[in-house]
Amino acid sequence: MATEQSIMAVIRAARPQFRTAFDKAAYAVHAAFVAAGYVLHATGPPAFADDALSVSCEDEVGMDTWNDVEDNYAFVYSNSEKGSKKVLVKCLVMNDKLLVDVLKEGGCEPLHLELDAGEYVQEDGGTNYASQFKNLGKLVENVNKEILNKLDAASASSSSAKSSSAESSLREERDELRVGPDTQGPYAPMHPAPGYAVPPIPGFGGSDLFPGPGAGMYPSRGDFGGGSMLVGPQDPRFFGDQTRGPGFPGGLPGVPPGARFDPYGPPNVPGFEPGRFTRNPPRSGGGLHPDLQHFHDGSDFI
């Protein structure tokens, strides 16, 4: 924010030449921008060009042509601390007033301020710059209130909107990766891709006594002798434990009591005894039809 002392310091450092009272008022407005941290990129005729705001320029220029156009003044500034967008300031003399209009790059509504030059400028102040102005504190107050503060508020609002947009985008990305109700913990599982779900896989083993997982779960084939309902040709339940007797106490070898067991065949019907399904081929020529292929227990495989 500009102050009366900072504006006077800018004027004394530049030592400008004034031709009219409006020169002094316009230069005071310029000094307020400089004191507020703005950098001058163009002034005079170049600042009146139609593309003054769109032309890319980062160089800082002097004030050589600032009052070359009679009764009209133009300045182009930027402030890196306020987002680096350019600001165009035009001052027009109308009767005894200096009309100040300020437009920010990308904006559509200019800021406006009217200054009565006679209220702030002495007609003849000699070579002392302080004596060439009056009520300079009031001029600074008006420039701060109607222009500089509003530019700062617009810059802050733009930065806040960008920050909110970035946070919202990050939140949406997190939601897309959400797998369960707790996805914020440090050990939360990451989803491989949005819309893709991997069903949980239960542990190995399982038993006929303990029904397996429900629909949507990958079944487990169980470990050796684990009681799984999914059996293969070498499953020990067909044979039981040769050293300790049946694998489970009960009627049939390897079948636990109370299990959901589908019998080998109808009970007490000849030809469906469990021994008929042995993998050991008979040592004699009888017992099975010669066209039936015997099961092999794999004992001679390494």
XYZ file of C-alpha atoms in Angstrom:
302
model
C 0.000 0.000 0.000
C 1.273 3.444 -0.935
C 1.806 6.189 1.653
C 2.310 9.930 1.414
C 5.978 9.562 2.328
C 6.624 6.771 -0.195
C 5.008 8.733 -3.018
C 7.073 11.810 -2.281
C 10.200 9.653 -2.140
C 9.447 8.295 -5.650
C 8.865 11.795 -7.018
C 12.073 13.172 -5.506
C 14.108 10.234 -6.776
C 12.820 10.632 -10.373
C 12.901 14.467 -10.413
C 10.280 14.783 -13.216
C 9.589 17.968 -15.194
C 5.980 19.173 -14.913
C 4.307 21.377 -17.507
C 0.801 21.577 -16.041
C -1.062 20.874 -12.831
C -2.476 17.730 -14.457
C 1.085 16.487 -15.030
C 1.619 16.651 -11.295
C -1.615 14.820 -10.480
C -0.965 12.095 -13.061
C 2.604 11.650 -11.832
C 1.341 11.306 -8.264
C -0.911 8.442 -9.418
C 2.075 6.807 -11.126
C 4.191 7.236 -7.992
C 1.476 5.493 -5.951
C 1.721 2.413 -8.183
C 5.519 2.370 -7.976
C 5.402 2.774 -4.183
C 2.957 -0.172 -4.017
C 5.462 -2.465 -5.752
C 4.415 -2.187 -9.410
C 6.958 -2.198 -12.239
C 6.513 0.094 -15.253
C 6.629 -1.652 -18.660
C 5.293 1.060 -20.976
C 4.221 4.700 -20.880
C 3.327 7.458 -23.321
C 2.422 6.471 -26.922
C 3.362 2.734 -26.560
C 0.946 2.416 -23.638
C -1.904 3.834 -25.771
C -1.607 0.970 -28.296
C -4.578 -1.377 -28.589
C -2.417 -4.374 -27.733
C -0.687 -2.748 -24.753
C -1.945 -5.459 -22.390
C -1.443 -8.400 -24.731
C 2.127 -7.671 -25.825
C 4.596 -9.768 -23.867
C 7.138 -7.516 -22.176
C 9.036 -7.984 -18.939
C 11.488 -5.092 -19.321
C 11.299 -2.110 -17.019
C 11.244 1.246 -18.818
C 11.862 4.841 -17.860
C 9.550 7.864 -17.907
C 10.968 9.680 -20.944
C 7.708 9.901 -22.923
C 5.170 9.807 -20.111
C 3.618 13.262 -20.880
C 4.201 13.444 -24.649
C 0.448 13.222 -25.349
C -1.296 16.381 -24.222
C -3.987 15.944 -21.578
C -3.666 12.147 -21.767
C -1.455 9.776 -19.786
C -1.048 6.026 -19.989
C 1.001 3.493 -18.028
C 1.365 -0.305 -18.139
C 2.489 -2.059 -14.950
C 2.847 -5.498 -13.457
C 3.431 -6.751 -9.942
C 5.051 -10.153 -9.443
C 3.664 -10.330 -5.907
C 0.101 -9.913 -7.235
C 0.164 -12.590 -9.928
C 2.254 -10.771 -12.583
C -0.798 -9.825 -14.665
C -0.448 -6.499 -16.439
C -2.387 -3.432 -15.395
C -3.236 -0.580 -17.767
C -3.728 2.874 -16.268
C -5.120 5.705 -18.384
C -5.636 9.279 -17.193
C -7.793 11.715 -19.130
C -8.110 15.434 -18.468
C -11.723 16.648 -18.518
C -12.427 20.222 -17.470
C -10.698 20.581 -14.106
C -10.659 16.866 -13.273
C -8.274 14.013 -13.942
C -10.249 10.872 -14.747
C -8.306 7.704 -13.897
C -9.346 4.336 -15.340
C -7.539 1.096 -14.509
C -7.999 -2.232 -16.298
C -6.308 -5.474 -15.304
C -5.266 -8.021 -17.909
C -8.135 -10.449 -18.447
C -10.607 -8.139 -16.710
C -13.738 -6.611 -18.200
C -14.744 -3.900 -15.706
C -12.267 -1.040 -15.229
C -11.750 0.690 -11.900
C -12.517 4.404 -11.947
C -11.364 7.382 -9.919
C -11.927 11.133 -10.376
C -9.372 13.572 -8.993
C -9.876 17.306 -8.759
C -6.410 18.538 -9.692
C -6.875 21.884 -7.912
C -7.484 20.058 -4.617
C -4.108 18.323 -4.665
C -1.731 20.486 -6.721
C -0.138 23.896 -6.164
C 0.100 26.030 -9.288
C 3.597 27.248 -8.490
C 5.699 25.386 -6.000
C 9.181 26.278 -7.152
C 11.832 23.591 -7.219
C 10.738 21.970 -3.969
C 8.528 19.004 -4.851
C 6.850 18.930 -1.465
C 5.608 22.496 -2.007
C 4.140 21.598 -5.423
C 1.499 19.350 -3.855
C -1.119 19.764 -1.154
C -3.422 17.311 0.552
C -1.171 14.572 -0.761
C -2.296 12.272 2.045
C -5.908 12.510 0.862
C -4.870 11.778 -2.736
C -3.008 8.654 -1.566
C -6.016 7.562 0.461
C -8.305 7.806 -2.581
C -5.891 5.956 -4.863
C -5.465 3.178 -2.281
C -9.182 2.835 -1.613
C -10.541 2.998 -5.159
C -7.746 1.321 -7.120
C -4.853 -0.383 -5.344
C -6.877 -2.153 -2.643
C -9.383 -3.409 -5.215
C -6.593 -4.725 -7.427
C -5.133 -6.555 -4.425
C -8.538 -8.033 -3.560
C -9.026 -9.260 -7.137
C -5.575 -10.888 -7.124
C -6.239 -12.585 -3.782
C -9.616 -13.864 -5.012
C -8.029 -15.288 -8.170
C -5.296 -17.048 -6.161
C -7.869 -18.473 -3.748
C -9.982 -19.766 -6.642
C -6.953 -21.512 -8.172
C -6.051 -23.054 -4.825
C -9.619 -24.274 -4.272
C -9.712 -25.710 -7.779
C -6.436 -27.582 -7.192
C -7.701 -28.991 -3.864
C -10.986 -30.052 -5.468
C -9.136 -31.805 -8.290
C -6.911 -33.633 -5.802
C -9.955 -34.679 -3.772
C -11.646 -36.056 -6.909
C -8.536 -38.079 -7.739
C -8.563 -39.548 -4.244
C -12.256 -40.443 -4.577
C -11.591 -42.241 -7.842
C -8.995 -44.379 -6.078
C -11.247 -45.112 -3.113
C -11.555 -48.840 -2.313
C -13.057 -48.998 1.156
C -14.445 -46.666 3.797
C -10.966 -45.911 5.153
C -8.709 -44.675 2.360
C -6.942 -41.904 4.211
C -4.681 -44.050 6.394
C -1.023 -44.502 5.540
C -1.591 -48.189 4.804
C -4.785 -47.813 2.821
C -4.836 -50.096 -0.252
C -4.533 -48.322 -3.557
C -6.999 -49.253 -6.277
C -5.216 -50.439 -9.433
C -7.615 -48.516 -11.689
C -10.920 -46.650 -11.304
C -13.884 -49.011 -11.553
C -11.773 -52.144 -11.183
C -12.373 -54.321 -8.114
C -10.414 -57.361 -7.009
C -12.464 -59.797 -4.873
C -10.754 -60.701 -1.614
C -9.047 -64.092 -1.641
C -9.512 -66.225 1.455
C -6.650 -68.109 3.056
C -5.664 -71.560 1.860
C -7.158 -74.673 3.402
C -10.767 -74.934 4.433
C -12.883 -77.947 5.282
C -16.159 -79.626 4.520
C -17.013 -79.014 8.160
C -16.585 -75.275 7.593
C -18.361 -74.233 4.408
C -16.201 -72.214 2.034
C -16.621 -68.543 1.090
C -19.759 -67.262 -0.559
C -20.399 -66.060 -4.081
C -17.863 -63.657 -5.519
C -14.973 -65.179 -3.599
C -12.227 -67.261 -5.086
C -12.528 -70.831 -3.754
C -9.617 -72.498 -2.033
C -8.486 -75.941 -3.050
C -7.127 -76.611 0.386
C -3.835 -78.059 1.480
C -2.930 -81.764 1.774
C -5.663 -83.441 3.786
C -7.287 -80.095 4.531
C -10.804 -81.329 3.896
C -11.566 -79.263 0.817
C -14.539 -80.315 -1.296
C -12.401 -79.929 -4.444
C -10.536 -83.213 -4.794
C -8.136 -84.717 -7.321
C -7.052 -88.226 -8.311
C -4.376 -88.337 -5.622
C -6.545 -87.026 -2.804
C -5.720 -89.024 0.373
C -9.348 -89.282 1.358
C -9.726 -92.143 -1.054
C -7.096 -94.113 0.831
C -6.891 -92.859 4.394
C -3.688 -92.937 6.423
C -1.919 -96.288 5.779
C -0.041 -96.126 9.074
C -2.597 -94.703 11.461
C -5.810 -95.909 9.892
C -8.441 -93.638 8.322
C -7.617 -89.983 8.020
C -10.705 -89.073 10.050
C -12.672 -91.116 12.523
C -15.883 -92.201 10.873
C -17.415 -94.596 8.437
C -15.449 -94.013 5.215
C -11.700 -93.406 5.023
C -10.790 -89.732 4.979
C -14.367 -88.479 5.470
C -14.999 -86.534 8.699
C -18.217 -87.158 10.600
C -21.016 -84.773 9.677
C -19.319 -83.643 6.459
C -21.297 -82.708 3.372
C -20.061 -85.807 1.610
C -21.392 -87.228 -1.612
C -20.975 -91.032 -1.290
C -19.111 -92.987 -3.900
C -22.297 -94.744 -4.917
C -25.564 -96.153 -3.599
C -25.007 -97.863 -0.249
C -25.004 -101.671 -0.092
C -25.129 -102.005 -3.871
C -22.591 -104.471 -5.307
C -20.044 -102.900 -7.632
C -19.980 -99.491 -5.908
C -17.792 -100.343 -2.955
C -14.982 -97.797 -2.296
C -12.435 -100.533 -2.978
C -13.597 -100.704 -6.557
C -12.061 -97.277 -7.168
C -8.601 -98.181 -6.018
C -5.677 -96.922 -8.054
C -3.615 -100.057 -7.534
C -4.199 -102.369 -10.520
C -5.108 -105.945 -9.538
C -2.198 -108.372 -9.459
C -4.326 -111.192 -10.832
C -6.075 -111.290 -14.112
C -9.551 -111.034 -12.640
C -11.586 -108.429 -10.887
C -12.169 -105.793 -13.585
C -13.173 -105.938 -17.200
C -10.036 -105.953 -19.374
C -11.325 -103.008 -21.453
C -11.440 -100.736 -18.408
C -8.320 -98.725 -17.822
C -6.944 -99.040 -14.332
C -6.143 -95.951 -12.286
C -2.453 -95.448 -11.611
C -1.296 -94.324 -8.140
C 1.845 -92.723 -9.559
C 4.132 -94.721 -7.292
C 6.568 -95.459 -10.098
C 6.885 -91.761 -11.088
C 9.766 -89.687 -9.761
